[in-house]
Amino acid sequence: MTQAPVRPKAARRRHDREIVLLAVPAFGALVAEPLFVMADSAIVGHLGTAQLAGLGVASALLVTAVSVFVFLAYATTAAVARRVGAGDLPAAIRQGIDGIWLALLLGAAVMAAVLPTAPALVNLFGASETAAPYATTYLRISALGIPAMLIVLAATGVLRGLQDTRTPLYVAVAGFVANGILNVVLVYGAGLGIAGSAWGTVIAQCGMAMVYLGVVLRGARRHGASLRPDVAGIRASAQAGAPLLVRTLSLRAILMITTAVAARLGDSDIAAHQIILSLWSLLAFALDAIAIAGQAIIGRYLGAGDAQGARDVCRRMVEWGVAVGVLLGMLVVLARPVFLSLFTSDAAVKDAALPALVIVALSQPICGIVFVLDGVLMGAGDGPYLAWAMLVTLAVFTPAALLVPVLGGGLTALWATMTLMMTVRMLTLWLRSRSGRWVVTGAAR
């Protein structure tokens, strides 16, 4: 007896349910991450301006160092999800353990590099003489938590690949609460000042890493997966992550160039730019949550050999990306006067930001497509193409952005170049998705 085909509406409902179940918890976990820095800032800010300035410099360095290795989560998600789709859970967990070992090795290397060079790094970022000692103290102590941070990234990828985004949400929320309590106790109760804030964050990060390792260890025991480091597996994880590292570095370069150009436009423009960038990052979390769902679902479908299912869910997620982008764009237009008032009362800053925010709003549907297709191709393990596409995007964006101050353009023109950047990304990703070359089935790409 042949199985009745799944009706289109039923298939869409199934895809919608999968996307929501993975994306909503993922969004919560993504939002919880920057709350660490916000909590530290709120607590340290009462110690004094120099301490807060030092925290700002050290946090920027740490965020940059860790964000470079976000591929540990992305590559691990795709690889684990493929093996889940193929029905081989022991191999899926084994793949995740290889990613965690890679994270530990990279974390140890970064920690060893940061500890002796902390003063030089702080000076390189332009910390003042009064802020530099605090920045150095915070950076050196926080560097001890870098291996834990990278383990959290890789282990998050393991759970996402296993189609579990709830556990990362719970761990992120618990880590945020623990971080806040520890900071208050160590900064004020123990009188450790900014050092107490750094120790509180390190302890919270190590606690999060231990929880994740406990979850992975239980899964390994249940399915008989080896915990020992496997050189070939670690090498494979590194090779899968290398193209995504190129992609991430290219994206970081774009953001740095944007900020550098904004700084040349004047004080009001750079202040407005920072406000807009914070909003843009928040909007990105909502879209990135759909992309994370895409990584996990696409990897699972391809691992199961269901090429048509992968194409169908890709199409449905693009529809989600456009719909969410339109909604976010409308919210930006409606809320921009209120939003700006939360950050500044300076009329010049508001005047610079208001028209630029319209550009940001109009670009959100494009951003929705970009984030979704980025997640789809990551889930398919199509890292080399993503690296190439971002290098092309960087090559187009850089001269356009650098011409903004030369041609007398303002902040609105600069954010128009950001929209150009996202449009180029959309075109490169859309062409790849249309080609079907990303659809490679099997337990490994």
Short mmCIF file of C-alpha atoms in Angstrom, two decimals:
data_model
loop_
_atom_site.label_atom_id
_atom_site.label_comp_id
_atom_site.label_asym_id
_atom_site.label_seq_id
_atom_site.Cartn_x
_atom_site.Cartn_y
_atom_site.Cartn_z
CA MET A 1 0.00 0.00 0.00
CA THR A 2 1.50 3.32 -1.08
CA GLN A 3 1.66 6.20 1.38
CA ALA A 4 -0.60 9.14 0.56
CA PRO A 5 1.33 12.24 -0.45
CA VAL A 6 1.53 15.04 2.08
CA ARG A 7 -0.78 17.89 1.12
CA PRO A 8 0.90 21.30 0.55
CA LYS A 9 -0.99 22.97 3.40
CA ALA A 10 -0.17 20.13 5.79
CA ALA A 11 3.49 20.30 4.76
CA ARG A 12 3.58 24.07 5.35
CA ARG A 13 2.02 23.64 8.78
CA ARG A 14 4.61 21.00 9.64
CA HIS A 15 7.44 23.24 8.46
CA ASP A 16 5.99 26.20 10.37
CA ARG A 17 5.79 24.13 13.54
CA GLU A 18 9.42 23.00 13.19
CA ILE A 19 10.62 26.55 12.54
CA VAL A 20 8.75 28.03 15.50
CA LEU A 21 9.81 25.28 17.93
CA LEU A 22 13.48 25.88 17.08
CA ALA A 23 13.52 29.63 16.33
CA VAL A 24 11.68 31.00 19.38
CA PRO A 25 14.00 29.45 22.01
CA ALA A 26 16.99 30.32 19.81
CA PHE A 27 15.92 33.97 19.80
CA GLY A 28 15.71 33.96 23.60
CA ALA A 29 19.21 32.51 23.89
CA LEU A 30 20.60 35.05 21.41
CA VAL A 31 19.09 37.98 23.34
CA ALA A 32 20.42 36.62 26.64
CA GLU A 33 24.03 36.70 25.42
CA PRO A 34 24.49 40.52 25.18
CA LEU A 35 22.77 40.87 28.55
CA PHE A 36 26.01 39.64 30.13
CA VAL A 37 27.81 42.79 28.98
CA MET A 38 24.85 45.01 29.89
CA ALA A 39 24.73 43.56 33.43
CA ASP A 40 28.47 44.06 33.86
CA SER A 41 28.16 47.65 32.58
CA ALA A 42 25.30 48.47 34.94
CA ILE A 43 27.20 47.13 37.97
CA VAL A 44 30.65 48.47 37.10
CA GLY A 45 29.22 51.84 36.06
CA HIS A 46 28.57 52.68 39.72
CA LEU A 47 32.26 52.24 40.52
CA GLY A 48 33.26 55.23 38.39
CA THR A 49 33.74 56.53 34.86
CA ALA A 50 37.29 55.19 34.50
CA GLN A 51 36.18 51.69 35.51
CA LEU A 52 33.26 51.77 33.06
CA ALA A 53 35.53 53.02 30.27
CA GLY A 54 37.98 50.21 31.04
CA LEU A 55 35.18 47.66 30.93
CA GLY A 56 34.06 49.05 27.56
CA VAL A 57 37.51 48.56 26.01
CA ALA A 58 38.04 45.09 27.50
CA SER A 59 34.54 43.93 26.53
CA ALA A 60 35.06 45.09 22.93
CA LEU A 61 38.26 43.06 22.75
CA LEU A 62 36.63 39.96 24.25
CA VAL A 63 33.54 40.16 22.05
CA THR A 64 35.75 40.51 18.97
CA ALA A 65 37.94 37.57 20.00
CA VAL A 66 35.00 35.26 20.70
CA SER A 67 32.77 36.33 17.78
CA VAL A 68 35.51 35.34 15.35
CA PHE A 69 35.02 31.73 16.47
CA VAL A 70 31.23 31.64 16.08
CA PHE A 71 31.86 29.09 13.33
CA LEU A 72 32.28 26.56 16.16
CA ALA A 73 28.51 26.72 16.64
CA TYR A 74 27.57 26.98 12.96
CA ALA A 75 29.75 24.20 11.58
CA THR A 76 28.93 21.86 14.46
CA THR A 77 25.18 22.41 14.03
CA ALA A 78 25.29 21.44 10.36
CA ALA A 79 27.51 18.39 10.84
CA VAL A 80 25.54 17.03 13.80
CA ALA A 81 22.16 17.66 12.14
CA ARG A 82 23.20 15.68 9.05
CA ARG A 83 24.02 12.65 11.15
CA VAL A 84 20.78 13.02 13.09
CA GLY A 85 18.92 13.00 9.78
CA ALA A 86 20.81 9.88 8.76
CA GLY A 87 19.64 8.20 11.96
CA ASP A 88 23.15 7.79 13.38
CA LEU A 89 23.00 9.46 16.82
CA PRO A 90 26.32 8.00 18.08
CA ALA A 91 28.10 9.55 15.08
CA ALA A 92 26.22 12.83 15.59
CA ILE A 93 27.38 13.08 19.19
CA ARG A 94 30.89 11.97 18.24
CA GLN A 95 30.98 14.79 15.67
CA GLY A 96 29.86 17.24 18.35
CA ILE A 97 32.56 16.04 20.75
CA ASP A 98 35.18 16.66 18.06
CA GLY A 99 33.87 20.21 17.77
CA ILE A 100 34.13 20.68 21.53
CA TRP A 101 37.73 19.45 21.56
CA LEU A 102 38.52 21.93 18.78
CA ALA A 103 36.90 24.69 20.86
CA LEU A 104 39.01 23.76 23.87
CA LEU A 105 42.23 23.84 21.84
CA LEU A 106 41.40 27.18 20.22
CA GLY A 107 40.28 28.64 23.55
CA ALA A 108 43.53 27.63 25.23
CA ALA A 109 45.54 29.18 22.39
CA VAL A 110 43.62 32.47 22.52
CA MET A 111 43.90 32.62 26.31
CA ALA A 112 47.65 32.02 26.12
CA ALA A 113 47.95 34.84 23.58
CA VAL A 114 45.78 37.37 25.45
CA LEU A 115 47.23 37.00 28.97
CA PRO A 116 50.74 38.40 28.23
CA THR A 117 49.59 40.92 25.60
CA ALA A 118 46.65 42.42 27.50
CA PRO A 119 48.32 45.83 28.18
CA ALA A 120 49.38 46.18 24.53
CA LEU A 121 45.90 45.23 23.28
CA VAL A 122 44.28 47.77 25.61
CA ASN A 123 46.61 50.52 24.36
CA LEU A 124 45.95 49.49 20.76
CA PHE A 125 42.23 50.12 21.33
CA GLY A 126 43.01 53.62 22.55
CA ALA A 127 42.18 53.33 26.25
CA SER A 128 42.97 56.46 28.27
CA GLU A 129 45.66 56.46 30.97
CA THR A 130 43.03 56.32 33.71
CA ALA A 131 40.97 53.57 32.07
CA ALA A 132 43.85 51.37 30.84
CA PRO A 133 44.69 49.73 34.20
CA TYR A 134 41.05 48.73 34.74
CA ALA A 135 40.76 47.45 31.17
CA THR A 136 43.93 45.38 31.58
CA THR A 137 42.72 43.88 34.85
CA TYR A 138 39.33 42.96 33.41
CA LEU A 139 40.82 41.57 30.20
CA ARG A 140 43.42 39.39 31.92
CA ILE A 141 40.92 37.82 34.32
CA SER A 142 38.24 37.41 31.65
CA ALA A 143 40.74 35.75 29.33
CA LEU A 144 40.69 32.78 31.71
CA GLY A 145 37.08 32.22 30.66
CA ILE A 146 37.75 32.20 26.89
CA PRO A 147 38.05 28.38 26.68
CA ALA A 148 34.70 28.10 28.45
CA MET A 149 33.16 30.65 26.06
CA LEU A 150 34.27 28.65 23.02
CA ILE A 151 33.13 25.37 24.57
CA VAL A 152 29.70 26.97 25.06
CA LEU A 153 29.65 27.93 21.36
CA ALA A 154 30.53 24.42 20.18
CA ALA A 155 28.21 22.68 22.65
CA THR A 156 25.38 25.01 21.63
CA GLY A 157 26.00 23.84 18.06
CA VAL A 158 25.78 20.22 19.20
CA LEU A 159 22.38 20.73 20.81
CA ARG A 160 21.05 22.76 17.89
CA GLY A 161 22.13 19.96 15.58
CA LEU A 162 20.21 17.55 17.81
CA GLN A 163 17.17 19.82 17.20
CA ASP A 164 17.29 21.16 20.77
CA THR A 165 17.25 24.96 21.17
CA ARG A 166 15.43 24.92 24.51
CA THR A 167 18.41 23.75 26.57
CA PRO A 168 20.65 26.58 25.26
CA LEU A 169 17.89 29.04 26.23
CA TYR A 170 17.68 27.65 29.77
CA VAL A 171 21.46 27.66 30.16
CA ALA A 172 21.75 31.21 28.81
CA VAL A 173 19.09 32.54 31.18
CA ALA A 174 20.61 30.71 34.17
CA GLY A 175 24.05 32.01 33.21
CA PHE A 176 22.76 35.58 32.99
CA VAL A 177 21.13 35.36 36.44
CA ALA A 178 24.23 33.77 37.98
CA ASN A 179 26.46 36.38 36.36
CA GLY A 180 24.40 39.23 37.83
CA ILE A 181 24.37 37.75 41.34
CA LEU A 182 28.09 36.95 41.29
CA ASN A 183 28.95 40.42 40.02
CA VAL A 184 27.03 42.14 42.81
CA VAL A 185 28.51 39.86 45.48
CA LEU A 186 32.12 40.08 44.26
CA VAL A 187 32.15 43.74 43.20
CA TYR A 188 30.42 45.20 46.25
CA GLY A 189 30.13 42.43 48.85
CA ALA A 190 33.75 41.28 48.54
CA GLY A 191 34.99 44.74 47.52
CA LEU A 192 36.92 43.43 44.51
CA GLY A 193 35.82 46.23 42.19
CA ILE A 194 36.18 45.63 38.46
CA ALA A 195 38.18 42.47 39.14
CA GLY A 196 35.12 41.07 40.92
CA SER A 197 33.01 41.71 37.82
CA ALA A 198 35.52 39.83 35.67
CA TRP A 199 35.67 36.89 38.11
CA GLY A 200 31.89 36.74 38.32
CA THR A 201 31.62 36.51 34.53
CA VAL A 202 34.36 33.86 34.31
CA ILE A 203 32.65 31.73 36.97
CA ALA A 204 29.28 32.04 35.21
CA GLN A 205 30.82 31.11 31.85
CA CYS A 206 32.61 28.11 33.33
CA GLY A 207 29.36 27.03 34.96
CA MET A 208 27.56 27.23 31.62
CA ALA A 209 30.32 25.19 29.96
CA MET A 210 30.07 22.52 32.68
CA VAL A 211 26.30 22.24 32.21
CA TYR A 212 26.70 21.83 28.47
CA LEU A 213 29.45 19.25 28.92
CA GLY A 214 27.23 17.35 31.33
CA VAL A 215 24.43 17.22 28.74
CA VAL A 216 26.81 16.04 26.01
CA LEU A 217 28.43 13.46 28.31
CA ARG A 218 25.03 11.97 29.15
CA GLY A 219 24.25 11.70 25.46
CA ALA A 220 27.63 10.09 24.78
CA ARG A 221 27.08 7.47 27.49
CA ARG A 222 23.56 6.75 26.28
CA HIS A 223 24.69 6.13 22.70
CA GLY A 224 28.14 4.69 23.33
CA ALA A 225 30.07 7.56 21.73
CA SER A 226 33.76 7.90 22.60
CA LEU A 227 34.86 11.00 24.51
CA ARG A 228 38.53 10.76 23.58
CA PRO A 229 39.94 13.35 21.17
CA ASP A 230 40.11 12.11 17.61
CA VAL A 231 42.72 13.91 15.52
CA ALA A 232 40.97 13.19 12.23
CA GLY A 233 37.62 14.35 13.60
CA ILE A 234 39.10 17.54 15.08
CA ARG A 235 40.85 18.24 11.77
CA ALA A 236 37.57 17.72 9.89
CA SER A 237 35.81 20.15 12.25
CA ALA A 238 38.53 22.74 11.66
CA GLN A 239 38.34 22.29 7.89
CA ALA A 240 34.56 22.71 7.94
CA GLY A 241 34.89 25.83 10.08
CA ALA A 242 37.70 27.53 8.12
CA PRO A 243 35.45 28.91 5.33
CA LEU A 244 32.97 30.15 7.92
CA LEU A 245 35.86 31.91 9.68
CA VAL A 246 36.60 33.75 6.42
CA ARG A 247 32.91 34.67 6.17
CA THR A 248 32.83 35.97 9.75
CA LEU A 249 36.06 37.98 9.38
CA SER A 250 34.72 39.58 6.20
CA LEU A 251 31.51 40.55 7.98
CA ARG A 252 33.46 41.97 10.94
CA ALA A 253 35.56 43.99 8.48
CA ILE A 254 32.39 45.45 6.95
CA LEU A 255 31.11 46.53 10.37
CA MET A 256 34.49 48.04 11.31
CA ILE A 257 34.67 49.97 8.03
CA THR A 258 31.15 51.28 8.59
CA THR A 259 32.00 52.55 12.06
CA ALA A 260 35.30 54.09 10.86
CA VAL A 261 33.48 55.98 8.08
CA ALA A 262 30.76 57.13 10.49
CA ALA A 263 33.44 58.52 12.79
CA ARG A 264 34.69 60.73 9.94
CA LEU A 265 31.23 62.22 9.42
CA GLY A 266 31.22 64.08 12.75
CA ASP A 267 30.25 63.61 16.39
CA SER A 268 26.50 63.72 15.79
CA ASP A 269 26.72 61.16 13.00
CA ILE A 270 28.87 58.69 14.91
CA ALA A 271 26.60 59.00 17.94
CA ALA A 272 23.55 58.37 15.76
CA HIS A 273 25.37 55.50 14.03
CA GLN A 274 26.02 53.75 17.34
CA ILE A 275 22.33 53.99 18.25
CA ILE A 276 21.26 52.64 14.86
CA LEU A 277 23.85 49.85 15.00
CA SER A 278 22.49 48.72 18.37
CA LEU A 279 19.00 48.52 16.87
CA TRP A 280 20.28 46.77 13.75
CA SER A 281 21.97 44.17 15.96
CA LEU A 282 18.73 43.60 17.90
CA LEU A 283 16.78 43.13 14.67
CA ALA A 284 19.46 40.71 13.51
CA PHE A 285 18.79 38.51 16.54
CA ALA A 286 15.19 37.99 15.44
CA LEU A 287 16.24 37.07 11.90
CA ASP A 288 19.21 35.00 13.07
CA ALA A 289 16.85 32.86 15.13
CA ILE A 290 15.16 31.74 11.89
CA ALA A 291 18.60 31.13 10.38
CA ILE A 292 19.53 28.89 13.32
CA ALA A 293 16.35 26.90 12.79
CA GLY A 294 17.37 26.66 9.13
CA GLN A 295 20.80 25.26 9.97
CA ALA A 296 19.31 22.50 12.12
CA ILE A 297 16.35 21.59 9.89
CA ILE A 298 18.18 21.68 6.55
CA GLY A 299 21.05 19.59 7.90
CA ARG A 300 18.59 17.00 9.17
CA TYR A 301 16.67 16.79 5.87
CA LEU A 302 19.86 16.44 3.82
CA GLY A 303 21.24 13.84 6.20
CA ALA A 304 18.02 11.86 5.76
CA GLY A 305 18.44 12.01 1.98
CA ASP A 306 15.28 14.13 1.54
CA ALA A 307 16.41 16.65 -1.09
CA GLN A 308 12.88 17.77 -1.94
CA GLY A 309 12.04 18.25 1.73
CA ALA A 310 15.14 20.45 2.10
CA ARG A 311 14.07 22.58 -0.87
CA ASP A 312 10.52 22.88 0.44
CA VAL A 313 11.57 23.97 3.92
CA CYS A 314 14.09 26.40 2.41
CA ARG A 315 11.28 28.02 0.42
CA ARG A 316 9.07 28.21 3.50
CA MET A 317 11.83 29.77 5.63
CA VAL A 318 12.45 32.42 2.97
CA GLU A 319 8.76 33.30 3.22
CA TRP A 320 9.19 33.54 6.99
CA GLY A 321 12.25 35.74 6.56
CA VAL A 322 10.42 38.16 4.26
CA ALA A 323 7.34 38.29 6.52
CA VAL A 324 9.38 38.91 9.68
CA GLY A 325 11.49 41.48 7.81
CA VAL A 326 8.39 43.41 6.72
CA LEU A 327 7.05 43.33 10.29
CA LEU A 328 10.35 44.53 11.75
CA GLY A 329 10.60 47.28 9.14
CA MET A 330 7.12 48.56 10.03
CA LEU A 331 7.99 48.53 13.73
CA VAL A 332 11.17 50.53 13.09
CA VAL A 333 9.28 53.22 11.16
CA LEU A 334 6.57 53.50 13.81
CA ALA A 335 8.83 53.36 16.86
CA ARG A 336 11.85 55.37 15.68
CA PRO A 337 10.98 58.65 17.48
CA VAL A 338 10.39 56.83 20.77
CA PHE A 339 13.42 54.61 20.27
CA LEU A 340 15.75 57.55 19.68
CA SER A 341 14.45 59.35 22.78
CA LEU A 342 15.58 56.39 24.90
CA PHE A 343 19.18 57.03 23.86
CA THR A 344 19.56 60.75 23.32
CA SER A 345 17.92 64.15 23.73
CA ASP A 346 20.35 65.80 21.29
CA ALA A 347 18.33 67.20 18.37
CA ALA A 348 21.33 66.95 16.00
CA VAL A 349 21.75 63.25 16.72
CA LYS A 350 18.04 62.63 16.21
CA ASP A 351 18.07 64.56 12.93
CA ALA A 352 20.95 62.42 11.67
CA ALA A 353 19.35 59.15 12.78
CA LEU A 354 15.73 59.58 11.67
CA PRO A 355 16.23 59.36 7.86
CA ALA A 356 18.88 56.64 8.27
CA LEU A 357 16.39 54.57 10.25
CA VAL A 358 14.01 54.70 7.30
CA ILE A 359 16.73 53.06 5.19
CA VAL A 360 17.19 50.43 7.91
CA ALA A 361 13.44 49.78 7.94
CA LEU A 362 13.24 49.40 4.16
CA SER A 363 16.14 46.94 4.16
CA GLN A 364 14.63 44.51 6.66
CA PRO A 365 12.86 42.25 4.11
CA ILE A 366 16.21 41.97 2.28
CA CYS A 367 17.90 41.17 5.58
CA GLY A 368 15.27 38.50 6.22
CA ILE A 369 16.12 36.71 2.97
CA VAL A 370 19.86 37.03 3.63
CA PHE A 371 19.75 35.61 7.14
CA VAL A 372 17.53 32.70 6.12
CA LEU A 373 19.56 31.70 3.07
CA ASP A 374 22.77 32.12 5.06
CA GLY A 375 21.38 29.64 7.59
CA VAL A 376 20.19 27.26 4.87
CA LEU A 377 23.61 27.13 3.21
CA MET A 378 25.34 26.73 6.57
CA GLY A 379 23.01 23.84 7.36
CA ALA A 380 23.93 22.31 4.01
CA GLY A 381 27.64 22.61 4.85
CA ASP A 382 28.18 25.00 1.93
CA GLY A 383 30.85 26.99 3.76
CA PRO A 384 33.27 27.53 0.83
CA TYR A 385 30.57 29.29 -1.19
CA LEU A 386 29.60 31.44 1.82
CA ALA A 387 33.24 32.50 2.21
CA TRP A 388 33.52 33.40 -1.48
CA ALA A 389 30.21 35.30 -1.42
CA MET A 390 31.26 37.39 1.60
CA LEU A 391 34.60 38.27 0.01
CA VAL A 392 32.72 39.49 -3.09
CA THR A 393 30.38 41.47 -0.84
CA LEU A 394 33.32 43.03 1.01
CA ALA A 395 34.94 44.00 -2.31
CA VAL A 396 31.76 45.75 -3.49
CA PHE A 397 30.95 47.40 -0.15
CA THR A 398 34.38 48.82 0.75
CA PRO A 399 34.81 51.38 -2.07
CA ALA A 400 31.14 52.38 -1.85
CA ALA A 401 31.42 53.08 1.89
CA LEU A 402 34.75 54.92 1.59
CA LEU A 403 33.24 57.19 -1.06
CA VAL A 404 30.51 58.41 1.29
CA PRO A 405 32.58 61.13 3.06
CA VAL A 406 34.45 61.94 -0.16
CA LEU A 407 31.21 62.70 -1.99
CA GLY A 408 29.79 64.62 0.97
CA GLY A 409 27.25 61.97 1.90
CA GLY A 410 25.97 61.69 5.44
CA LEU A 411 24.81 58.91 7.71
CA THR A 412 21.81 58.12 5.52
CA ALA A 413 24.13 57.54 2.56
CA LEU A 414 26.34 55.32 4.71
CA TRP A 415 23.40 53.15 5.72
CA ALA A 416 22.37 53.04 2.07
CA THR A 417 25.73 51.37 1.41
CA MET A 418 24.88 48.90 4.18
CA THR A 419 21.67 48.14 2.29
CA LEU A 420 23.78 47.73 -0.86
CA MET A 421 25.92 45.26 1.06
CA MET A 422 22.89 43.23 2.14
CA THR A 423 21.52 43.34 -1.42
CA VAL A 424 24.76 41.92 -2.81
CA ARG A 425 24.62 39.19 -0.17
CA MET A 426 21.02 38.45 -1.09
CA LEU A 427 21.86 38.12 -4.77
CA THR A 428 24.84 35.81 -4.21
CA LEU A 429 22.86 33.62 -1.79
CA TRP A 430 19.75 33.57 -4.00
CA LEU A 431 21.79 32.49 -7.02
CA ARG A 432 23.27 29.64 -5.00
CA SER A 433 19.91 28.56 -3.66
CA ARG A 434 18.43 28.60 -7.17
CA SER A 435 21.31 26.54 -8.58
CA GLY A 436 20.54 23.62 -6.26
CA ARG A 437 24.25 22.88 -5.86
CA TRP A 438 23.90 23.16 -2.11
CA VAL A 439 21.56 20.15 -2.06
CA VAL A 440 24.07 17.39 -1.22
CA THR A 441 22.47 14.53 0.69
CA GLY A 442 24.05 12.03 3.06
CA ALA A 443 25.46 11.82 6.57
CA ALA A 444 28.49 13.89 5.51
CA ARG A 445 28.90 16.46 2.75
#
